[in-house]
Amino acid sequence: MAARSTRLGKILVQAGVVSERQLEMAIAKAGADKTLTQAITESGFATDIAIAKAIAEQTGLEFVDIAGYDIDANASTLLSSDAARRYNVLPIAFENGRLVVAMADPANIFAIDDLRIVTGYEITPVVAVEVDLRTAIDRHGAMQENVDQMVGDVEDSLVVDKHGEELDAEPGEESVVSKLLNLIITEAITKGAGDIYLEPQDNDLRVRFRIDGVCQEVMRVPKKLQTRLLSRVKISSGMDIAERRIPQDGRFGVVLDGKAVDFRVAVLPTVRGEMSVMRLLRHDSIMMSLQDLGFLENSLASLTAALNKPYGCILVTGPTGSGKSTTLYAAINETNDPGTNLITVEDPVEYRLEGLSQVQVHERAGLTFASALRSILRQDPDTVMIGEIRDVETATIAIEAALTGHLVLSTLHTNSAPSAMTRLTEMGVEPFLTASAVNCVVAQRLARRLCGDCKEAYTPDEAALDRINFPYEKGKMPTLYKAVGCKKCNNIGYRGRMGIHEVLVMTEILERMTVEHAGADALERQAIADGMIPLRQDGFLKCALGQTSVEEILRVIV
């Protein structure tokens, strides 16, 4: 410890991070339970990141922000968690046949020599902040220890039947494979994931979470557990475990810390085995109001006015995963009261709500959107929600229902609000019907929200704003914010998501243009002239409010 402190201390003094006197005081404070870096930071002589960057500069090595680094699970598992903690190192990647290892003290040649022997790779050291490195080691170590323990339990519990097939000696909910699945599910819920991916690879099973719209790898499961884990997912979801040739769908639910979460599960055969995607549907997310979804004041007023009309069609458009269903449910919450008859037809019914009737599409049995919608209209509904307009038959019935005294809410796959009109025409709906029935179209995307605890203000470059057509007054530069990263946001810089919207309200001019088969570009120009805020401008306005970053808006909106 003394040799390491002396070596590290010399580097920090040479870099000007601490003085000789401060170093002596820190060495005296350091001991068996406290490193020199901890002593320096606790004394207030320098920050963790200043120390790490100085070490990197003095040793000529790369500095890595390990808190936000995409760590290769194949690399991190080459070293046991005990060895990683002992040396305070973590393998994070492979590069040109060498193993990249994050270290707080890259001058520790004894640790590098031991790593070379243990892993069988030549080592490329990089420098990381010590406290972040310890956090990463603990996180990866705890996860891998759980997986390793369960793998050992699985091997102990295996028995072989008379046909040579492996069986689980402990069937039921408490089997070790069930515990592994429960571990994955609990981690996903705790971290706020929206999807869980179980993806077969050549040598193992990759587990990834989609958090705030971005995929993150969390662990690798040994190949030997692939089939057993997927079978457990199928059993939980009510699928046929013997069928491995065709896609299957199912669902199940769990309760964690008093909060109910539904899982919509899809299994797909691939060349490496079956993969599964589990979408998390949190019950508390559907109780959101329109005010919670991030609408600007004018856009929210336009949508609310359309919802207050007794009839007409309101469409929500956007790509898959853009939050269309959440917006529809929020709209339903606005209109759902004991005095109205509200019926939905969905595929699938993602959330089960009180106070309304929900119909599940079953195409094999002949219950399609179109057939369900015909029957629904005979139930005298005030409001009808259609999960998605997929074909001309459904579109025509929905439009006609909107013209005959019903408020119709639905989704459509288009990239902008004005293109919804041309899309309906392309599907075969008469333009004069579309013009008369549609009251409002909402196009949306989801953008990550900046972490309020660590976002950093800055003054942008005028030329950069002009390149992206950012709205601002000449000579008066706006204050924008960028992602930094802290412990509360897991060092990503973003926490949660928000909607980016454009709300088109049908006017007389737009009706006439629709009947005359005007293109989407012409409709968009007129809608903007009528007061519509386009998607990108809506996003930029939210950047100016400090809610998200310019980089995030450019990522989600072309």
GROMACS .gro file of C-alpha atoms in nm, residues 292-541:
model
  250
  292ASP     CA    1  -4.823   1.470  -1.783
  293LEU     CA    2  -4.723   1.377  -2.139
  294GLY     CA    3  -4.526   1.693  -2.218
  295PHE     CA    4  -4.768   1.882  -2.447
  296LEU     CA    5  -4.698   2.251  -2.494
  297GLU     CA    6  -4.983   2.477  -2.386
  298ASN     CA    7  -5.119   2.556  -2.735
  299SER     CA    8  -5.095   2.196  -2.855
  300LEU     CA    9  -5.270   2.067  -2.542
  301ALA     CA   10  -5.551   2.323  -2.584
  302SER     CA   11  -5.605   2.210  -2.946
  303LEU     CA   12  -5.622   1.841  -2.851
  304THR     CA   13  -5.849   1.904  -2.552
  305ALA     CA   14  -6.088   2.104  -2.769
  306ALA     CA   15  -6.109   1.811  -3.015
  307LEU     CA   16  -6.176   1.566  -2.728
  308ASN     CA   17  -6.461   1.783  -2.601
  309LYS     CA   18  -6.648   1.753  -2.931
  310PRO     CA   19  -6.929   1.493  -2.927
  311TYR     CA   20  -6.821   1.333  -3.254
  312GLY     CA   21  -6.536   1.318  -3.504
  313CYS     CA   22  -6.211   1.128  -3.538
  314ILE     CA   23  -5.887   1.191  -3.348
  315LEU     CA   24  -5.579   1.008  -3.480
  316VAL     CA   25  -5.244   0.955  -3.305
  317THR     CA   26  -4.959   0.876  -3.544
  318GLY     CA   27  -4.595   0.777  -3.513
  319PRO     CA   28  -4.364   0.476  -3.543
  320THR     CA   29  -4.375   0.169  -3.320
  321GLY     CA   30  -4.268   0.251  -2.965
  322SER     CA   31  -4.344   0.622  -2.987
  323GLY     CA   32  -4.601   0.620  -2.706
  324LYS     CA   33  -4.921   0.625  -2.915
  325SER     CA   34  -5.106   0.385  -2.684
  326THR     CA   35  -5.013   0.589  -2.376
  327THR     CA   36  -5.152   0.903  -2.539
  328LEU     CA   37  -5.473   0.721  -2.633
  329TYR     CA   38  -5.519   0.593  -2.277
  330ALA     CA   39  -5.454   0.942  -2.140
  331ALA     CA   40  -5.722   1.073  -2.378
  332ILE     CA   41  -5.957   0.799  -2.258
  333ASN     CA   42  -5.895   0.907  -1.899
  334GLU     CA   43  -6.011   1.254  -2.003
  335THR     CA   44  -6.338   1.126  -2.154
  336ASN     CA   45  -6.414   0.826  -1.930
  337ASP     CA   46  -6.700   0.904  -1.690
  338PRO     CA   47  -7.019   0.721  -1.576
  339GLY     CA   48  -7.229   0.928  -1.815
  340THR     CA   49  -7.067   0.791  -2.131
  341ASN     CA   50  -7.052   0.450  -2.295
  342LEU     CA   51  -6.688   0.390  -2.395
  343ILE     CA   52  -6.577   0.076  -2.581
  344THR     CA   53  -6.230  -0.017  -2.710
  345VAL     CA   54  -6.111  -0.278  -2.958
  346GLU     CA   55  -5.739  -0.359  -2.926
  347ASP     CA   56  -5.476  -0.608  -3.035
  348PRO     CA   57  -5.364  -0.687  -2.775
  349VAL     CA   58  -5.545  -0.534  -2.477
  350GLU     CA   59  -5.234  -0.396  -2.308
  351TYR     CA   60  -5.400  -0.247  -1.998
  352ARG     CA   61  -5.727  -0.350  -1.839
  353LEU     CA   62  -5.918  -0.047  -1.717
  354GLU     CA   63  -6.223   0.006  -1.497
  355GLY     CA   64  -6.530   0.184  -1.629
  356LEU     CA   65  -6.515   0.080  -1.995
  357SER     CA   66  -6.560  -0.227  -2.214
  358GLN     CA   67  -6.249  -0.363  -2.387
  359VAL     CA   68  -6.256  -0.609  -2.678
  360GLN     CA   69  -5.956  -0.828  -2.768
  361VAL     CA   70  -5.904  -0.892  -3.141
  362HIS     CA   71  -5.889  -1.264  -3.229
  363GLU     CA   72  -5.830  -1.294  -3.603
  364ARG     CA   73  -5.819  -1.676  -3.611
  365ALA     CA   74  -6.170  -1.681  -3.468
  366GLY     CA   75  -6.286  -1.412  -3.711
  367LEU     CA   76  -6.289  -1.126  -3.459
  368THR     CA   77  -6.100  -0.857  -3.654
  369PHE     CA   78  -6.090  -0.482  -3.601
  370ALA     CA   79  -6.352  -0.438  -3.871
  371SER     CA   80  -6.594  -0.707  -3.745
  372ALA     CA   81  -6.556  -0.594  -3.384
  373LEU     CA   82  -6.614  -0.234  -3.483
  374ARG     CA   83  -6.938  -0.323  -3.667
  375SER     CA   84  -7.069  -0.496  -3.354
  376ILE     CA   85  -6.951  -0.218  -3.125
  377LEU     CA   86  -7.153   0.040  -3.317
  378ARG     CA   87  -7.467  -0.162  -3.241
  379GLN     CA   88  -7.392  -0.118  -2.868
  380ASP     CA   89  -7.467   0.258  -2.892
  381PRO     CA   90  -7.125   0.383  -2.775
  382ASP     CA   91  -7.044   0.749  -2.718
  383THR     CA   92  -6.668   0.700  -2.761
  384VAL     CA   93  -6.487   0.423  -2.949
  385MET     CA   94  -6.115   0.356  -2.931
  386ILE     CA   95  -5.962   0.146  -3.209
  387GLY     CA   96  -5.612   0.020  -3.129
  388GLU     CA   97  -5.489   0.062  -3.486
  389ILE     CA   98  -5.630   0.133  -3.830
  390ARG     CA   99  -5.467  -0.137  -4.043
  391ASP     CA  100  -5.682  -0.173  -4.352
  392VAL     CA  101  -5.938   0.007  -4.568
  393GLU     CA  102  -6.234  -0.178  -4.412
  394THR     CA  103  -6.146  -0.070  -4.058
  395ALA     CA  104  -6.062   0.281  -4.177
  396THR     CA  105  -6.391   0.322  -4.362
  397ILE     CA  106  -6.604   0.201  -4.070
  398ALA     CA  107  -6.411   0.427  -3.829
  399ILE     CA  108  -6.455   0.732  -4.050
  400GLU     CA  109  -6.825   0.660  -4.102
  401ALA     CA  110  -6.871   0.613  -3.727
  402ALA     CA  111  -6.709   0.954  -3.669
  403LEU     CA  112  -6.957   1.105  -3.915
  404THR     CA  113  -7.261   0.948  -3.745
  405GLY     CA  114  -7.229   1.091  -3.394
  406HIS     CA  115  -6.944   0.895  -3.234
  407LEU     CA  116  -6.610   1.018  -3.102
  408VAL     CA  117  -6.349   0.783  -3.252
  409LEU     CA  118  -5.991   0.757  -3.122
  410SER     CA  119  -5.732   0.552  -3.310
  411THR     CA  120  -5.368   0.522  -3.420
  412LEU     CA  121  -5.211   0.521  -3.763
  413HIS     CA  122  -4.854   0.449  -3.874
  414THR     CA  123  -4.733   0.769  -4.041
  415ASN     CA  124  -4.431   0.991  -3.977
  416SER     CA  125  -4.617   1.322  -3.950
  417ALA     CA  126  -4.965   1.453  -3.874
  418PRO     CA  127  -5.042   1.590  -4.225
  419SER     CA  128  -4.942   1.261  -4.390
  420ALA     CA  129  -5.228   1.089  -4.204
  421MET     CA  130  -5.468   1.242  -4.460
  422THR     CA  131  -5.275   1.110  -4.758
  423ARG     CA  132  -5.231   0.773  -4.586
  424LEU     CA  133  -5.607   0.728  -4.547
  425THR     CA  134  -5.656   0.821  -4.913
  426GLU     CA  135  -5.390   0.566  -5.017
  427MET     CA  136  -5.571   0.301  -4.810
  428GLY     CA  137  -5.886   0.364  -5.011
  429VAL     CA  138  -6.091   0.603  -4.796
  430GLU     CA  139  -6.265   0.874  -4.998
  431PRO     CA  140  -6.094   1.211  -4.934
  432PHE     CA  141  -6.425   1.393  -4.879
  433LEU     CA  142  -6.505   1.148  -4.595
  434THR     CA  143  -6.163   1.200  -4.436
  435ALA     CA  144  -6.196   1.578  -4.461
  436SER     CA  145  -6.535   1.576  -4.292
  437ALA     CA  146  -6.461   1.318  -4.020
  438VAL     CA  147  -6.111   1.398  -3.891
  439ASN     CA  148  -6.103   1.667  -3.623
  440CYS     CA  149  -5.744   1.640  -3.507
  441VAL     CA  150  -5.422   1.445  -3.574
  442VAL     CA  151  -5.139   1.412  -3.321
  443ALA     CA  152  -4.795   1.297  -3.438
  444GLN     CA  153  -4.542   1.213  -3.170
  445ARG     CA  154  -4.203   1.076  -3.073
  446LEU     CA  155  -4.045   0.996  -2.737
  447ALA     CA  156  -3.730   1.178  -2.627
  448ARG     CA  157  -3.527   1.122  -2.312
  449ARG     CA  158  -3.569   1.384  -2.041
  450LEU     CA  159  -3.253   1.546  -1.901
  451CYS     CA  160  -3.165   1.451  -1.545
  452GLY     CA  161  -3.259   1.748  -1.330
  453ASP     CA  162  -2.974   1.684  -1.085
  454CYS     CA  163  -2.682   1.698  -1.327
  455LYS     CA  164  -2.784   1.877  -1.648
  456GLU     CA  165  -2.543   2.152  -1.740
  457ALA     CA  166  -2.630   2.488  -1.896
  458TYR     CA  167  -2.431   2.629  -2.187
  459THR     CA  168  -2.453   2.900  -2.453
  460PRO     CA  169  -2.464   2.745  -2.802
  461ASP     CA  170  -2.278   2.859  -3.111
  462GLU     CA  171  -2.489   3.074  -3.344
  463ALA     CA  172  -2.370   2.895  -3.659
  464ALA     CA  173  -2.457   2.558  -3.507
  465LEU     CA  174  -2.814   2.674  -3.432
  466ASP     CA  175  -2.854   2.808  -3.785
  467ARG     CA  176  -2.749   2.471  -3.933
  468ILE     CA  177  -3.036   2.291  -3.757
  469ASN     CA  178  -3.290   2.579  -3.791
  470PHE     CA  179  -3.319   2.625  -3.415
  471PRO     CA  180  -3.565   2.911  -3.342
  472TYR     CA  181  -3.405   3.207  -3.162
  473GLU     CA  182  -3.382   3.585  -3.183
  474LYS     CA  183  -3.073   3.716  -3.359
  475GLY     CA  184  -2.829   3.858  -3.108
  476LYS     CA  185  -3.010   3.690  -2.818
  477MET     CA  186  -2.866   3.342  -2.769
  478PRO     CA  187  -3.081   3.093  -2.574
  479THR     CA  188  -2.951   2.900  -2.275
  480LEU     CA  189  -2.951   2.529  -2.357
  481TYR     CA  190  -2.863   2.225  -2.150
  482LYS     CA  191  -2.656   1.911  -2.209
  483ALA     CA  192  -2.642   1.569  -2.046
  484VAL     CA  193  -2.364   1.515  -1.790
  485GLY     CA  194  -2.440   1.210  -1.577
  486CYS     CA  195  -2.463   1.145  -1.205
  487LYS     CA  196  -2.545   0.862  -0.967
  488LYS     CA  197  -2.918   0.938  -0.970
  489CYS     CA  198  -2.940   0.884  -1.349
  490ASN     CA  199  -2.686   0.598  -1.353
  491ASN     CA  200  -2.433   0.837  -1.513
  492ILE     CA  201  -2.632   0.855  -1.837
  493GLY     CA  202  -2.747   1.216  -1.809
  494TYR     CA  203  -3.110   1.137  -1.882
  495ARG     CA  204  -3.389   1.013  -1.657
  496GLY     CA  205  -3.733   0.928  -1.792
  497ARG     CA  206  -3.891   1.021  -2.124
  498MET     CA  207  -4.126   1.285  -2.257
  499GLY     CA  208  -4.341   1.329  -2.565
  500ILE     CA  209  -4.253   1.547  -2.864
  501HIS     CA  210  -4.575   1.637  -3.049
  502GLU     CA  211  -4.728   1.813  -3.344
  503VAL     CA  212  -5.103   1.869  -3.329
  504LEU     CA  213  -5.291   1.933  -3.655
  505VAL     CA  214  -5.641   2.075  -3.622
  506MET     CA  215  -5.858   2.038  -3.932
  507THR     CA  216  -5.960   2.377  -4.075
  508GLU     CA  217  -6.177   2.467  -4.374
  509ILE     CA  218  -5.870   2.526  -4.590
  510LEU     CA  219  -5.719   2.189  -4.493
  511GLU     CA  220  -6.053   2.017  -4.559
  512ARG     CA  221  -6.066   2.165  -4.908
  513MET     CA  222  -5.704   2.071  -4.979
  514THR     CA  223  -5.769   1.713  -4.862
  515VAL     CA  224  -6.069   1.681  -5.094
  516GLU     CA  225  -5.849   1.812  -5.378
  517HIS     CA  226  -5.587   1.538  -5.310
  518ALA     CA  227  -5.319   1.781  -5.189
  519GLY     CA  228  -4.987   1.620  -5.095
  520ALA     CA  229  -4.851   1.587  -4.742
  521ASP     CA  230  -4.595   1.868  -4.794
  522ALA     CA  231  -4.863   2.114  -4.903
  523LEU     CA  232  -5.087   2.012  -4.613
  524GLU     CA  233  -4.795   2.059  -4.372
  525ARG     CA  234  -4.720   2.410  -4.499
  526GLN     CA  235  -5.083   2.510  -4.457
  527ALA     CA  236  -5.110   2.348  -4.112
  528ILE     CA  237  -4.802   2.544  -3.995
  529ALA     CA  238  -4.959   2.861  -4.134
  530ASP     CA  239  -5.271   2.774  -3.931
  531GLY     CA  240  -5.064   2.747  -3.610
  532MET     CA  241  -4.937   2.390  -3.597
  533ILE     CA  242  -4.595   2.352  -3.431
  534PRO     CA  243  -4.400   2.083  -3.623
  535LEU     CA  244  -4.226   1.799  -3.439
  536ARG     CA  245  -3.872   1.932  -3.456
  537GLN     CA  246  -3.973   2.284  -3.350
  538ASP     CA  247  -4.172   2.139  -3.059
  539GLY     CA  248  -3.859   1.950  -2.953
  540PHE     CA  249  -3.640   2.261  -2.983
  541LEU     CA  250  -3.885   2.462  -2.770
   0.00000   0.00000   0.00000
